[in-house]
Amino acid sequence: MEGASNGGMLYHEVQESKLCAVHCVNTVLQGPFFSEFDLAALASDLDSKERQMMLQGTTTPPPPPVISSLRNPTMSLSVAILASRFALVLEKALEVWDLQVIPLDCPVAEPAQIDPELENAFICHLHDHWFCIRKVNGEWYNFDSLYAAPQHFSKFYLSAYLDSLKGSGWSIFLVRGNFPKECPIFSSEASNGYGQWLSPEDAERITKSCNLTQAPPQRNNMSQQQHTERLPSLAETDLQMLSDMEDEDLRAAIAASLMDSSPATASGESSIPKTEIAASLMDSSPATASGESSIPKTENKDISEKTA
C-alpha cells in the first residue's frame, strides 16, 4: 500500500499581497515549488518569445483553450488581458512538472464534469483571484489563500461547490498529469515565508476556530464590496419608512375614532370641534424619538383650559 504523500501533511499558503497565482500553483503542487520571482521569470520568457515572433513576422497562433475559456462579458479589457497573462504563466509553471491545465468546459474534460471526485485538482479563477481545490491522500480540500487553513470537502460537496462557482461566473480548469508525491524541500516551515505545513487535524481545528470568530472572507470583487457597504444605509432607510408609516396609521386610527365617536354630553363637551382635532392629528409631523406628542404643547394647554 502506497504511503501518504509528504507524510500526510497539507501544504497551504495564506494570502500575501496579490500573490494568489503563486499560492494557487504551489498548493496544486503541494509544496513551495515557485516564488513570485520564478513566475515573473516565466512571464518575461513568454514576453520575449512573443516579441521575437512579432519581429520575425510570424503569424500569431490562436489563443490556447486556457485563454479562450477566460472570456467573460463582465471583464474590462485590461482585466481580461491581465487574467490571460496569468493563465499562460500558470500553465507554463505546471508544465514544468508535467501537468496539463484543461478548461472544464472542454470536451476532453467531460468526465470530470460528471464525476469530479475522480480527478485530482481544479483551478478556479474570477477577476483577479486564483485558488485551487486539491485531492490530497484521498481527501478533497479547498486551498483558497483567503482562508487561514485548507477546508475539507466531502465528495458530494465538491460537486455542488464546483456547480455553484460555475453558476457565479467562475472559470474552472482541470489539472491532470503526474503530481509530485513528495516536496523536495519539505520541512516543518516553508521557505517562502507565507506557506505552512498542517496536519488534517490542525487544518480542521483552525477552520472551526475561524468560523466561530469571524465571518467568511470575501473575494476581491468591487461590486460585492459596494453592495455590502450599501446594506446598512438601506436597512436604516427601510426602518425609518416603517416607523413613519406606523405613526401615520396610528394618527389616522385616532382621527377616525374621534370622527366616528358619539357627541359628548353637554357637561363635558369640548368647545373645540373633534373634526379640528382629527385634522390636527392627520396633518401633524411624526412623533420625536423621545416619545413627545406631535401636537404642540401650547395647543394641549389651550384644550385643557377650555375643557376645564
PDB file of C-alpha atoms in Angstrom:
ATOM      1  CA  MET A   1       0.000   0.000   0.000  1.00  0.00           C
ATOM      2  CA  GLU A   2       1.355   3.407  -1.043  1.00  0.00           C
ATOM      3  CA  GLY A   3       2.133   5.754   1.839  1.00  0.00           C
ATOM      4  CA  ALA A   4       0.716   9.223   2.272  1.00  0.00           C
ATOM      5  CA  SER A   5       2.480  11.983   0.370  1.00  0.00           C
ATOM      6  CA  ASN A   6       4.501  14.500   2.361  1.00  0.00           C
ATOM      7  CA  GLY A   7       4.000  12.429   5.478  1.00  0.00           C
ATOM      8  CA  GLY A   8       0.251  13.044   5.420  1.00  0.00           C
ATOM      9  CA  MET A   9       0.701  16.811   5.797  1.00  0.00           C
ATOM     10  CA  LEU A  10      -1.173  19.513   3.883  1.00  0.00           C
ATOM     11  CA  TYR A  11       0.648  22.468   2.322  1.00  0.00           C
ATOM     12  CA  HIS A  12      -1.251  25.766   2.462  1.00  0.00           C
ATOM     13  CA  GLU A  13      -0.337  29.365   1.677  1.00  0.00           C
ATOM     14  CA  VAL A  14      -2.162  32.352   3.191  1.00  0.00           C
ATOM     15  CA  GLN A  15      -2.786  35.401   1.007  1.00  0.00           C
ATOM     16  CA  GLU A  16       0.234  37.686   0.707  1.00  0.00           C
ATOM     17  CA  SER A  17      -0.260  40.950  -1.188  1.00  0.00           C
ATOM     18  CA  LYS A  18      -1.600  39.940  -4.636  1.00  0.00           C
ATOM     19  CA  LEU A  19       0.299  36.667  -4.970  1.00  0.00           C
ATOM     20  CA  CYS A  20      -2.736  34.390  -5.235  1.00  0.00           C
ATOM     21  CA  ALA A  21      -1.421  32.969  -8.532  1.00  0.00           C
ATOM     22  CA  VAL A  22       1.757  31.864  -6.720  1.00  0.00           C
ATOM     23  CA  HIS A  23      -0.302  30.390  -3.887  1.00  0.00           C
ATOM     24  CA  CYS A  24      -2.505  28.573  -6.394  1.00  0.00           C
ATOM     25  CA  VAL A  25       0.413  26.932  -8.233  1.00  0.00           C
ATOM     26  CA  ASN A  26       2.150  25.869  -5.028  1.00  0.00           C
ATOM     27  CA  THR A  27      -0.964  24.353  -3.468  1.00  0.00           C
ATOM     28  CA  VAL A  28      -1.623  22.422  -6.675  1.00  0.00           C
ATOM     29  CA  LEU A  29       1.906  21.015  -6.396  1.00  0.00           C
ATOM     30  CA  GLN A  30       1.661  20.769  -2.579  1.00  0.00           C
ATOM     31  CA  GLY A  31       4.880  22.495  -1.713  1.00  0.00           C
ATOM     32  CA  PRO A  32       6.733  25.830  -2.061  1.00  0.00           C
ATOM     33  CA  PHE A  33       7.956  24.994  -5.553  1.00  0.00           C
ATOM     34  CA  PHE A  34       7.634  28.505  -7.024  1.00  0.00           C
ATOM     35  CA  SER A  35       8.202  32.035  -5.784  1.00  0.00           C
ATOM     36  CA  GLU A  36       6.838  35.239  -7.285  1.00  0.00           C
ATOM     37  CA  PHE A  37      10.255  35.730  -8.902  1.00  0.00           C
ATOM     38  CA  ASP A  38      10.031  32.333 -10.618  1.00  0.00           C
ATOM     39  CA  LEU A  39       6.650  33.208 -12.123  1.00  0.00           C
ATOM     40  CA  ALA A  40       7.943  36.646 -13.106  1.00  0.00           C
ATOM     41  CA  ALA A  41      10.806  34.931 -14.962  1.00  0.00           C
ATOM     42  CA  LEU A  42       8.332  32.693 -16.795  1.00  0.00           C
ATOM     43  CA  ALA A  43       6.269  35.752 -17.734  1.00  0.00           C
ATOM     44  CA  SER A  44       9.393  37.513 -19.017  1.00  0.00           C
ATOM     45  CA  ASP A  45      10.279  34.458 -21.113  1.00  0.00           C
ATOM     46  CA  LEU A  46       6.793  34.443 -22.637  1.00  0.00           C
ATOM     47  CA  ASP A  47       7.118  38.148 -23.468  1.00  0.00           C
ATOM     48  CA  SER A  48      10.490  37.573 -25.133  1.00  0.00           C
ATOM     49  CA  LYS A  49       9.127  34.775 -27.310  1.00  0.00           C
ATOM     50  CA  GLU A  50       6.149  36.905 -28.289  1.00  0.00           C
ATOM     51  CA  ARG A  51       8.382  39.846 -29.297  1.00  0.00           C
ATOM     52  CA  GLN A  52      10.611  37.510 -31.281  1.00  0.00           C
ATOM     53  CA  MET A  53       7.645  36.173 -33.215  1.00  0.00           C
ATOM     54  CA  MET A  54       6.487  39.715 -33.963  1.00  0.00           C
ATOM     55  CA  LEU A  55       9.948  40.738 -35.254  1.00  0.00           C
ATOM     56  CA  GLN A  56      10.128  37.676 -37.469  1.00  0.00           C
ATOM     57  CA  GLY A  57       6.694  38.426 -38.852  1.00  0.00           C
ATOM     58  CA  THR A  58       5.406  35.065 -37.706  1.00  0.00           C
ATOM     59  CA  THR A  59       1.646  34.813 -37.618  1.00  0.00           C
ATOM     60  CA  THR A  60       0.403  34.885 -34.063  1.00  0.00           C
ATOM     61  CA  PRO A  61      -1.170  31.495 -33.270  1.00  0.00           C
ATOM     62  CA  PRO A  62      -4.727  31.349 -31.942  1.00  0.00           C
ATOM     63  CA  PRO A  63      -5.029  31.589 -28.171  1.00  0.00           C
ATOM     64  CA  PRO A  64      -4.855  28.264 -26.333  1.00  0.00           C
ATOM     65  CA  PRO A  65      -8.038  26.902 -24.744  1.00  0.00           C
ATOM     66  CA  VAL A  66      -6.906  28.040 -21.313  1.00  0.00           C
ATOM     67  CA  ILE A  67      -7.144  31.648 -22.578  1.00  0.00           C
ATOM     68  CA  SER A  68     -10.342  31.301 -24.563  1.00  0.00           C
ATOM     69  CA  SER A  69     -12.174  29.957 -21.534  1.00  0.00           C
ATOM     70  CA  LEU A  70     -11.424  33.160 -19.600  1.00  0.00           C
ATOM     71  CA  ARG A  71     -13.693  35.270 -21.794  1.00  0.00           C
ATOM     72  CA  ASN A  72     -16.200  36.914 -19.517  1.00  0.00           C
ATOM     73  CA  PRO A  73     -18.576  39.700 -20.644  1.00  0.00           C
ATOM     74  CA  THR A  74     -18.285  41.386 -17.235  1.00  0.00           C
ATOM     75  CA  MET A  75     -14.499  41.785 -17.544  1.00  0.00           C
ATOM     76  CA  SER A  76     -12.913  45.021 -18.682  1.00  0.00           C
ATOM     77  CA  LEU A  77     -10.296  44.717 -21.419  1.00  0.00           C
ATOM     78  CA  SER A  78      -7.393  45.406 -19.059  1.00  0.00           C
ATOM     79  CA  VAL A  79      -8.612  42.811 -16.538  1.00  0.00           C
ATOM     80  CA  ALA A  80      -9.110  40.246 -19.316  1.00  0.00           C
ATOM     81  CA  ILE A  81      -5.585  40.819 -20.642  1.00  0.00           C
ATOM     82  CA  LEU A  82      -4.090  40.504 -17.161  1.00  0.00           C
ATOM     83  CA  ALA A  83      -6.057  37.316 -16.496  1.00  0.00           C
ATOM     84  CA  SER A  84      -4.864  35.879 -19.808  1.00  0.00           C
ATOM     85  CA  ARG A  85      -1.247  36.578 -18.939  1.00  0.00           C
ATOM     86  CA  PHE A  86      -1.598  34.956 -15.533  1.00  0.00           C
ATOM     87  CA  ALA A  87      -3.305  31.940 -17.085  1.00  0.00           C
ATOM     88  CA  LEU A  88      -0.431  31.407 -19.507  1.00  0.00           C
ATOM     89  CA  VAL A  89       2.140  31.748 -16.717  1.00  0.00           C
ATOM     90  CA  LEU A  90       0.270  29.266 -14.512  1.00  0.00           C
ATOM     91  CA  GLU A  91       0.035  26.847 -17.408  1.00  0.00           C
ATOM     92  CA  LYS A  92       3.773  27.108 -18.127  1.00  0.00           C
ATOM     93  CA  ALA A  93       4.652  26.688 -14.451  1.00  0.00           C
ATOM     94  CA  LEU A  94       2.656  23.481 -14.164  1.00  0.00           C
ATOM     95  CA  GLU A  95       4.041  22.175 -17.466  1.00  0.00           C
ATOM     96  CA  VAL A  96       7.451  22.118 -15.759  1.00  0.00           C
ATOM     97  CA  TRP A  97       6.047  19.327 -13.588  1.00  0.00           C
ATOM     98  CA  ASP A  98       4.339  17.539 -16.473  1.00  0.00           C
ATOM     99  CA  LEU A  99       0.884  18.803 -15.558  1.00  0.00           C
ATOM    100  CA  GLN A 100      -1.747  19.906 -18.041  1.00  0.00           C
ATOM    101  CA  VAL A 101      -4.330  22.652 -17.467  1.00  0.00           C
ATOM    102  CA  ILE A 102      -7.654  21.974 -19.217  1.00  0.00           C
ATOM    103  CA  PRO A 103     -10.759  24.185 -19.164  1.00  0.00           C
ATOM    104  CA  LEU A 104     -13.570  22.261 -17.516  1.00  0.00           C
ATOM    105  CA  ASP A 105     -15.967  23.086 -20.357  1.00  0.00           C
ATOM    106  CA  CYS A 106     -13.736  21.387 -22.975  1.00  0.00           C
ATOM    107  CA  PRO A 107     -14.988  18.080 -24.425  1.00  0.00           C
ATOM    108  CA  VAL A 108     -11.902  16.261 -23.133  1.00  0.00           C
ATOM    109  CA  ALA A 109     -12.874  17.285 -19.579  1.00  0.00           C
ATOM    110  CA  GLU A 110     -16.445  15.997 -19.839  1.00  0.00           C
ATOM    111  CA  PRO A 111     -15.826  13.023 -17.484  1.00  0.00           C
ATOM    112  CA  ALA A 112     -14.669  15.497 -14.819  1.00  0.00           C
ATOM    113  CA  GLN A 113     -17.946  17.371 -15.128  1.00  0.00           C
ATOM    114  CA  ILE A 114     -19.866  14.184 -14.379  1.00  0.00           C
ATOM    115  CA  ASP A 115     -17.585  12.709 -11.674  1.00  0.00           C
ATOM    116  CA  PRO A 116     -15.242  15.453 -10.411  1.00  0.00           C
ATOM    117  CA  GLU A 117     -14.234  13.350  -7.408  1.00  0.00           C
ATOM    118  CA  LEU A 118     -12.315  11.033  -9.764  1.00  0.00           C
ATOM    119  CA  GLU A 119      -9.869  13.849 -10.613  1.00  0.00           C
ATOM    120  CA  ASN A 120      -7.004  15.272  -8.527  1.00  0.00           C
ATOM    121  CA  ALA A 121      -7.089  19.068  -8.810  1.00  0.00           C
ATOM    122  CA  PHE A 122      -9.064  22.045 -10.071  1.00  0.00           C
ATOM    123  CA  ILE A 123      -8.013  25.664 -10.511  1.00  0.00           C
ATOM    124  CA  CYS A 124     -10.667  28.345 -10.045  1.00  0.00           C
ATOM    125  CA  HIS A 125     -10.495  31.929 -11.302  1.00  0.00           C
ATOM    126  CA  LEU A 126     -12.654  35.054 -11.123  1.00  0.00           C
ATOM    127  CA  HIS A 127     -11.448  38.584 -11.870  1.00  0.00           C
ATOM    128  CA  ASP A 128      -8.072  38.858 -10.063  1.00  0.00           C
ATOM    129  CA  HIS A 129      -8.275  35.844  -7.757  1.00  0.00           C
ATOM    130  CA  TRP A 130      -6.972  32.295  -8.261  1.00  0.00           C
ATOM    131  CA  PHE A 131      -7.168  29.300  -5.956  1.00  0.00           C
ATOM    132  CA  CYS A 132      -7.075  25.539  -6.172  1.00  0.00           C
ATOM    133  CA  ILE A 133      -9.184  22.645  -4.945  1.00  0.00           C
ATOM    134  CA  ARG A 134      -6.968  19.612  -4.478  1.00  0.00           C
ATOM    135  CA  LYS A 135      -7.256  15.972  -3.507  1.00  0.00           C
ATOM    136  CA  VAL A 136      -4.538  15.046  -1.006  1.00  0.00           C
ATOM    137  CA  ASN A 137      -4.200  11.493   0.292  1.00  0.00           C
ATOM    138  CA  GLY A 138      -7.700  10.637  -0.937  1.00  0.00           C
ATOM    139  CA  GLU A 139      -9.446  13.662   0.645  1.00  0.00           C
ATOM    140  CA  TRP A 140     -10.565  16.898  -1.035  1.00  0.00           C
ATOM    141  CA  TYR A 141      -9.566  20.313   0.306  1.00  0.00           C
ATOM    142  CA  ASN A 142     -10.197  23.917  -0.663  1.00  0.00           C
ATOM    143  CA  PHE A 143      -6.781  25.635  -0.622  1.00  0.00           C
ATOM    144  CA  ASP A 144      -8.109  29.159  -1.151  1.00  0.00           C
ATOM    145  CA  SER A 145      -5.413  31.521   0.176  1.00  0.00           C
ATOM    146  CA  LEU A 146      -8.109  33.777   1.656  1.00  0.00           C
ATOM    147  CA  TYR A 147      -8.670  31.090   4.297  1.00  0.00           C
ATOM    148  CA  ALA A 148      -6.360  30.513   7.237  1.00  0.00           C
ATOM    149  CA  ALA A 149      -6.263  26.752   6.584  1.00  0.00           C
ATOM    150  CA  PRO A 150      -7.423  24.226   3.976  1.00  0.00           C
ATOM    151  CA  GLN A 151     -11.133  23.431   4.178  1.00  0.00           C
ATOM    152  CA  HIS A 152     -12.122  19.791   3.886  1.00  0.00           C
ATOM    153  CA  PHE A 153     -14.716  18.881   1.227  1.00  0.00           C
ATOM    154  CA  SER A 154     -16.810  15.756   1.050  1.00  0.00           C
ATOM    155  CA  LYS A 155     -17.148  14.183  -2.401  1.00  0.00           C
ATOM    156  CA  PHE A 156     -20.774  15.297  -2.631  1.00  0.00           C
ATOM    157  CA  TYR A 157     -19.972  18.860  -1.568  1.00  0.00           C
ATOM    158  CA  LEU A 158     -17.131  19.055  -4.107  1.00  0.00           C
ATOM    159  CA  SER A 159     -19.574  18.607  -6.994  1.00  0.00           C
ATOM    160  CA  ALA A 160     -22.079  21.069  -5.528  1.00  0.00           C
ATOM    161  CA  TYR A 161     -19.355  23.645  -4.863  1.00  0.00           C
ATOM    162  CA  LEU A 162     -18.000  23.482  -8.414  1.00  0.00           C
ATOM    163  CA  ASP A 163     -21.517  23.880  -9.801  1.00  0.00           C
ATOM    164  CA  SER A 164     -22.016  26.899  -7.551  1.00  0.00           C
ATOM    165  CA  LEU A 165     -18.793  28.509  -8.783  1.00  0.00           C
ATOM    166  CA  LYS A 166     -19.740  27.941 -12.418  1.00  0.00           C
ATOM    167  CA  GLY A 167     -23.144  29.477 -11.792  1.00  0.00           C
ATOM    168  CA  SER A 168     -21.448  32.550 -10.288  1.00  0.00           C
ATOM    169  CA  GLY A 169     -19.250  33.135 -13.343  1.00  0.00           C
ATOM    170  CA  TRP A 170     -16.005  31.497 -12.194  1.00  0.00           C
ATOM    171  CA  SER A 171     -13.675  29.917 -14.750  1.00  0.00           C
ATOM    172  CA  ILE A 172     -12.696  26.391 -13.689  1.00  0.00           C
ATOM    173  CA  PHE A 173      -9.755  24.376 -15.000  1.00  0.00           C
ATOM    174  CA  LEU A 174      -8.971  20.712 -14.593  1.00  0.00           C
ATOM    175  CA  VAL A 175      -5.353  19.791 -13.795  1.00  0.00           C
ATOM    176  CA  ARG A 176      -4.127  16.399 -14.963  1.00  0.00           C
ATOM    177  CA  GLY A 177      -0.759  14.693 -15.020  1.00  0.00           C
ATOM    178  CA  ASN A 178       1.859  13.284 -12.695  1.00  0.00           C
ATOM    179  CA  PHE A 179       1.618  15.243  -9.465  1.00  0.00           C
ATOM    180  CA  PRO A 180       4.717  15.356  -7.244  1.00  0.00           C
ATOM    181  CA  LYS A 181       4.491  12.771  -4.476  1.00  0.00           C
ATOM    182  CA  GLU A 182       6.947  14.499  -2.182  1.00  0.00           C
ATOM    183  CA  CYS A 183       8.130  18.066  -1.889  1.00  0.00           C
ATOM    184  CA  PRO A 184      11.936  18.063  -2.308  1.00  0.00           C
ATOM    185  CA  ILE A 185      12.299  20.871   0.238  1.00  0.00           C
ATOM    186  CA  PHE A 186       9.727  19.539   2.697  1.00  0.00           C
ATOM    187  CA  SER A 187      10.216  20.920   6.182  1.00  0.00           C
ATOM    188  CA  SER A 188       8.120  21.998   9.129  1.00  0.00           C
ATOM    189  CA  GLU A 189       8.449  25.606   7.975  1.00  0.00           C
ATOM    190  CA  ALA A 190       8.071  26.516   4.316  1.00  0.00           C
ATOM    191  CA  SER A 191      10.909  28.540   2.845  1.00  0.00           C
ATOM    192  CA  ASN A 192       8.859  31.283   1.166  1.00  0.00           C
ATOM    193  CA  GLY A 193       7.583  32.837   4.386  1.00  0.00           C
ATOM    194  CA  TYR A 194       3.834  32.574   3.772  1.00  0.00           C
ATOM    195  CA  GLY A 195       3.385  28.809   3.420  1.00  0.00           C
ATOM    196  CA  GLN A 196       2.761  26.309   6.170  1.00  0.00           C
ATOM    197  CA  TRP A 197       2.510  22.568   6.652  1.00  0.00           C
ATOM    198  CA  LEU A 198      -0.550  21.414   8.565  1.00  0.00           C
ATOM    199  CA  SER A 199      -1.910  18.061   9.604  1.00  0.00           C
ATOM    200  CA  PRO A 200      -5.551  17.441   8.605  1.00  0.00           C
ATOM    201  CA  GLU A 201      -6.465  17.705  12.295  1.00  0.00           C
ATOM    202  CA  ASP A 202      -4.748  21.081  12.646  1.00  0.00           C
ATOM    203  CA  ALA A 203      -6.445  22.354   9.500  1.00  0.00           C
ATOM    204  CA  GLU A 204      -9.852  21.321  10.832  1.00  0.00           C
ATOM    205  CA  ARG A 205      -9.177  22.935  14.199  1.00  0.00           C
ATOM    206  CA  ILE A 206      -8.097  26.241  12.620  1.00  0.00           C
ATOM    207  CA  THR A 207     -11.100  26.263  10.295  1.00  0.00           C
ATOM    208  CA  LYS A 208     -13.532  25.701  13.162  1.00  0.00           C
ATOM    209  CA  SER A 209     -11.858  28.403  15.220  1.00  0.00           C
ATOM    210  CA  CYS A 210     -12.093  30.918  12.367  1.00  0.00           C
ATOM    211  CA  ASN A 211     -15.747  30.074  11.727  1.00  0.00           C
ATOM    212  CA  LEU A 212     -16.543  30.903  15.346  1.00  0.00           C
ATOM    213  CA  THR A 213     -14.673  34.208  15.454  1.00  0.00           C
ATOM    214  CA  GLN A 214     -15.105  35.803  12.054  1.00  0.00           C
ATOM    215  CA  ALA A 215     -17.336  35.973   9.012  1.00  0.00           C
ATOM    216  CA  PRO A 216     -16.302  34.112   5.813  1.00  0.00           C
ATOM    217  CA  PRO A 217     -13.737  36.056   3.761  1.00  0.00           C
ATOM    218  CA  GLN A 218     -14.939  37.902   0.693  1.00  0.00           C
ATOM    219  CA  ARG A 219     -13.378  37.837  -2.740  1.00  0.00           C
ATOM    220  CA  ASN A 220     -11.709  40.864  -4.242  1.00  0.00           C
ATOM    221  CA  ASN A 221     -14.907  41.780  -6.051  1.00  0.00           C
ATOM    222  CA  MET A 222     -15.637  45.506  -6.057  1.00  0.00           C
ATOM    223  CA  SER A 223     -19.328  45.063  -6.818  1.00  0.00           C
ATOM    224  CA  GLN A 224     -19.739  42.696  -3.861  1.00  0.00           C
ATOM    225  CA  GLN A 225     -17.918  45.109  -1.541  1.00  0.00           C
ATOM    226  CA  GLN A 226     -20.023  48.053  -2.672  1.00  0.00           C
ATOM    227  CA  HIS A 227     -23.212  46.059  -2.241  1.00  0.00           C
ATOM    228  CA  THR A 228     -22.167  45.083   1.283  1.00  0.00           C
ATOM    229  CA  GLU A 229     -21.332  48.673   2.153  1.00  0.00           C
ATOM    230  CA  ARG A 230     -24.767  49.852   0.988  1.00  0.00           C
ATOM    231  CA  LEU A 231     -26.712  47.392   3.105  1.00  0.00           C
ATOM    232  CA  PRO A 232     -26.607  49.330   6.426  1.00  0.00           C
ATOM    233  CA  SER A 233     -27.901  52.569   4.869  1.00  0.00           C
ATOM    234  CA  LEU A 234     -30.677  50.740   3.056  1.00  0.00           C
ATOM    235  CA  ALA A 235     -31.713  48.992   6.267  1.00  0.00           C
ATOM    236  CA  GLU A 236     -31.784  52.256   8.178  1.00  0.00           C
ATOM    237  CA  THR A 237     -33.915  53.864   5.463  1.00  0.00           C
ATOM    238  CA  ASP A 238     -36.386  50.977   5.496  1.00  0.00           C
ATOM    239  CA  LEU A 239     -36.689  51.138   9.296  1.00  0.00           C
ATOM    240  CA  GLN A 240     -37.366  54.872   9.172  1.00  0.00           C
ATOM    241  CA  MET A 241     -40.014  54.376   6.479  1.00  0.00           C
ATOM    242  CA  LEU A 242     -41.691  51.670   8.530  1.00  0.00           C
ATOM    243  CA  SER A 243     -41.645  53.906  11.599  1.00  0.00           C
ATOM    244  CA  ASP A 244     -43.197  56.792   9.669  1.00  0.00           C
ATOM    245  CA  MET A 245     -45.885  54.511   8.211  1.00  0.00           C
ATOM    246  CA  GLU A 246     -46.754  53.165  11.654  1.00  0.00           C
ATOM    247  CA  ASP A 247     -47.057  56.724  13.046  1.00  0.00           C
ATOM    248  CA  GLU A 248     -49.308  57.760  10.166  1.00  0.00           C
ATOM    249  CA  ASP A 249     -51.520  54.690  10.622  1.00  0.00           C
ATOM    250  CA  LEU A 250     -51.797  55.387  14.355  1.00  0.00           C
ATOM    251  CA  ARG A 251     -52.778  59.013  13.826  1.00  0.00           C
ATOM    252  CA  ALA A 252     -55.295  58.016  11.159  1.00  0.00           C
ATOM    253  CA  ALA A 253     -56.876  55.469  13.507  1.00  0.00           C
ATOM    254  CA  ILE A 254     -57.175  58.032  16.337  1.00  0.00           C
ATOM    255  CA  ALA A 255     -58.646  60.585  13.954  1.00  0.00           C
ATOM    256  CA  ALA A 256     -61.182  58.091  12.626  1.00  0.00           C
ATOM    257  CA  SER A 257     -62.146  57.162  16.178  1.00  0.00           C
ATOM    258  CA  LEU A 258     -62.723  60.807  17.054  1.00  0.00           C
ATOM    259  CA  MET A 259     -64.768  61.407  13.897  1.00  0.00           C
ATOM    260  CA  ASP A 260     -66.967  58.390  14.460  1.00  0.00           C
ATOM    261  CA  SER A 261     -67.492  58.696  18.216  1.00  0.00           C
ATOM    262  CA  SER A 262     -70.828  59.888  19.622  1.00  0.00           C
ATOM    263  CA  PRO A 263     -71.090  63.541  20.827  1.00  0.00           C
ATOM    264  CA  ALA A 264     -70.001  64.187  24.362  1.00  0.00           C
ATOM    265  CA  THR A 265     -72.547  65.252  26.999  1.00  0.00           C
ATOM    266  CA  ALA A 266     -73.262  68.891  27.431  1.00  0.00           C
ATOM    267  CA  SER A 267     -71.452  68.976  30.751  1.00  0.00           C
ATOM    268  CA  GLY A 268     -68.172  67.646  29.351  1.00  0.00           C
ATOM    269  CA  GLU A 269     -68.266  68.718  25.726  1.00  0.00           C
ATOM    270  CA  SER A 270     -65.123  70.432  24.430  1.00  0.00           C
ATOM    271  CA  SER A 271     -65.521  73.815  22.824  1.00  0.00           C
ATOM    272  CA  ILE A 272     -63.101  72.702  20.081  1.00  0.00           C
ATOM    273  CA  PRO A 273     -64.823  70.526  17.448  1.00  0.00           C
ATOM    274  CA  LYS A 274     -63.485  66.985  17.201  1.00  0.00           C
ATOM    275  CA  THR A 275     -63.058  67.440  13.465  1.00  0.00           C
ATOM    276  CA  GLU A 276     -60.398  70.077  14.113  1.00  0.00           C
ATOM    277  CA  ILE A 277     -58.531  67.737  16.496  1.00  0.00           C
ATOM    278  CA  ALA A 278     -58.730  64.960  13.922  1.00  0.00           C
ATOM    279  CA  ALA A 279     -57.387  67.244  11.207  1.00  0.00           C
ATOM    280  CA  SER A 280     -54.540  68.283  13.510  1.00  0.00           C
ATOM    281  CA  LEU A 281     -53.653  64.634  14.083  1.00  0.00           C
ATOM    282  CA  MET A 282     -53.742  63.835  10.352  1.00  0.00           C
ATOM    283  CA  ASP A 283     -51.523  66.788   9.393  1.00  0.00           C
ATOM    284  CA  SER A 284     -49.023  66.695  12.235  1.00  0.00           C
ATOM    285  CA  SER A 285     -45.414  65.518  11.790  1.00  0.00           C
ATOM    286  CA  PRO A 286     -44.224  62.167  13.219  1.00  0.00           C
ATOM    287  CA  ALA A 287     -43.534  61.966  16.938  1.00  0.00           C
ATOM    288  CA  THR A 288     -39.991  62.608  18.057  1.00  0.00           C
ATOM    289  CA  ALA A 289     -37.643  59.801  19.079  1.00  0.00           C
ATOM    290  CA  SER A 290     -38.025  60.803  22.752  1.00  0.00           C
ATOM    291  CA  GLY A 291     -41.731  59.968  22.578  1.00  0.00           C
ATOM    292  CA  GLU A 292     -43.185  63.523  22.818  1.00  0.00           C
ATOM    293  CA  SER A 293     -46.608  64.120  21.350  1.00  0.00           C
ATOM    294  CA  SER A 294     -46.725  65.554  17.830  1.00  0.00           C
ATOM    295  CA  ILE A 295     -49.361  68.101  18.970  1.00  0.00           C
ATOM    296  CA  PRO A 296     -47.669  71.322  20.156  1.00  0.00           C
ATOM    297  CA  LYS A 297     -47.688  71.838  23.924  1.00  0.00           C
ATOM    298  CA  THR A 298     -49.407  75.245  23.592  1.00  0.00           C
ATOM    299  CA  GLU A 299     -52.374  73.633  21.830  1.00  0.00           C
ATOM    300  CA  ASN A 300     -52.573  70.968  24.557  1.00  0.00           C
ATOM    301  CA  LYS A 301     -52.671  73.715  27.169  1.00  0.00           C
ATOM    302  CA  ASP A 302     -55.460  75.591  25.361  1.00  0.00           C
ATOM    303  CA  ILE A 303     -57.500  72.422  25.021  1.00  0.00           C
ATOM    304  CA  SER A 304     -57.147  71.581  28.720  1.00  0.00           C
ATOM    305  CA  GLU A 305     -58.119  75.119  29.765  1.00  0.00           C
ATOM    306  CA  LYS A 306     -61.210  75.148  27.542  1.00  0.00           C
ATOM    307  CA  THR A 307     -62.392  71.742  28.721  1.00  0.00           C
ATOM    308  CA  ALA A 308     -61.804  72.533  32.405  1.00  0.00           C
TER     309      ALA A 308
END
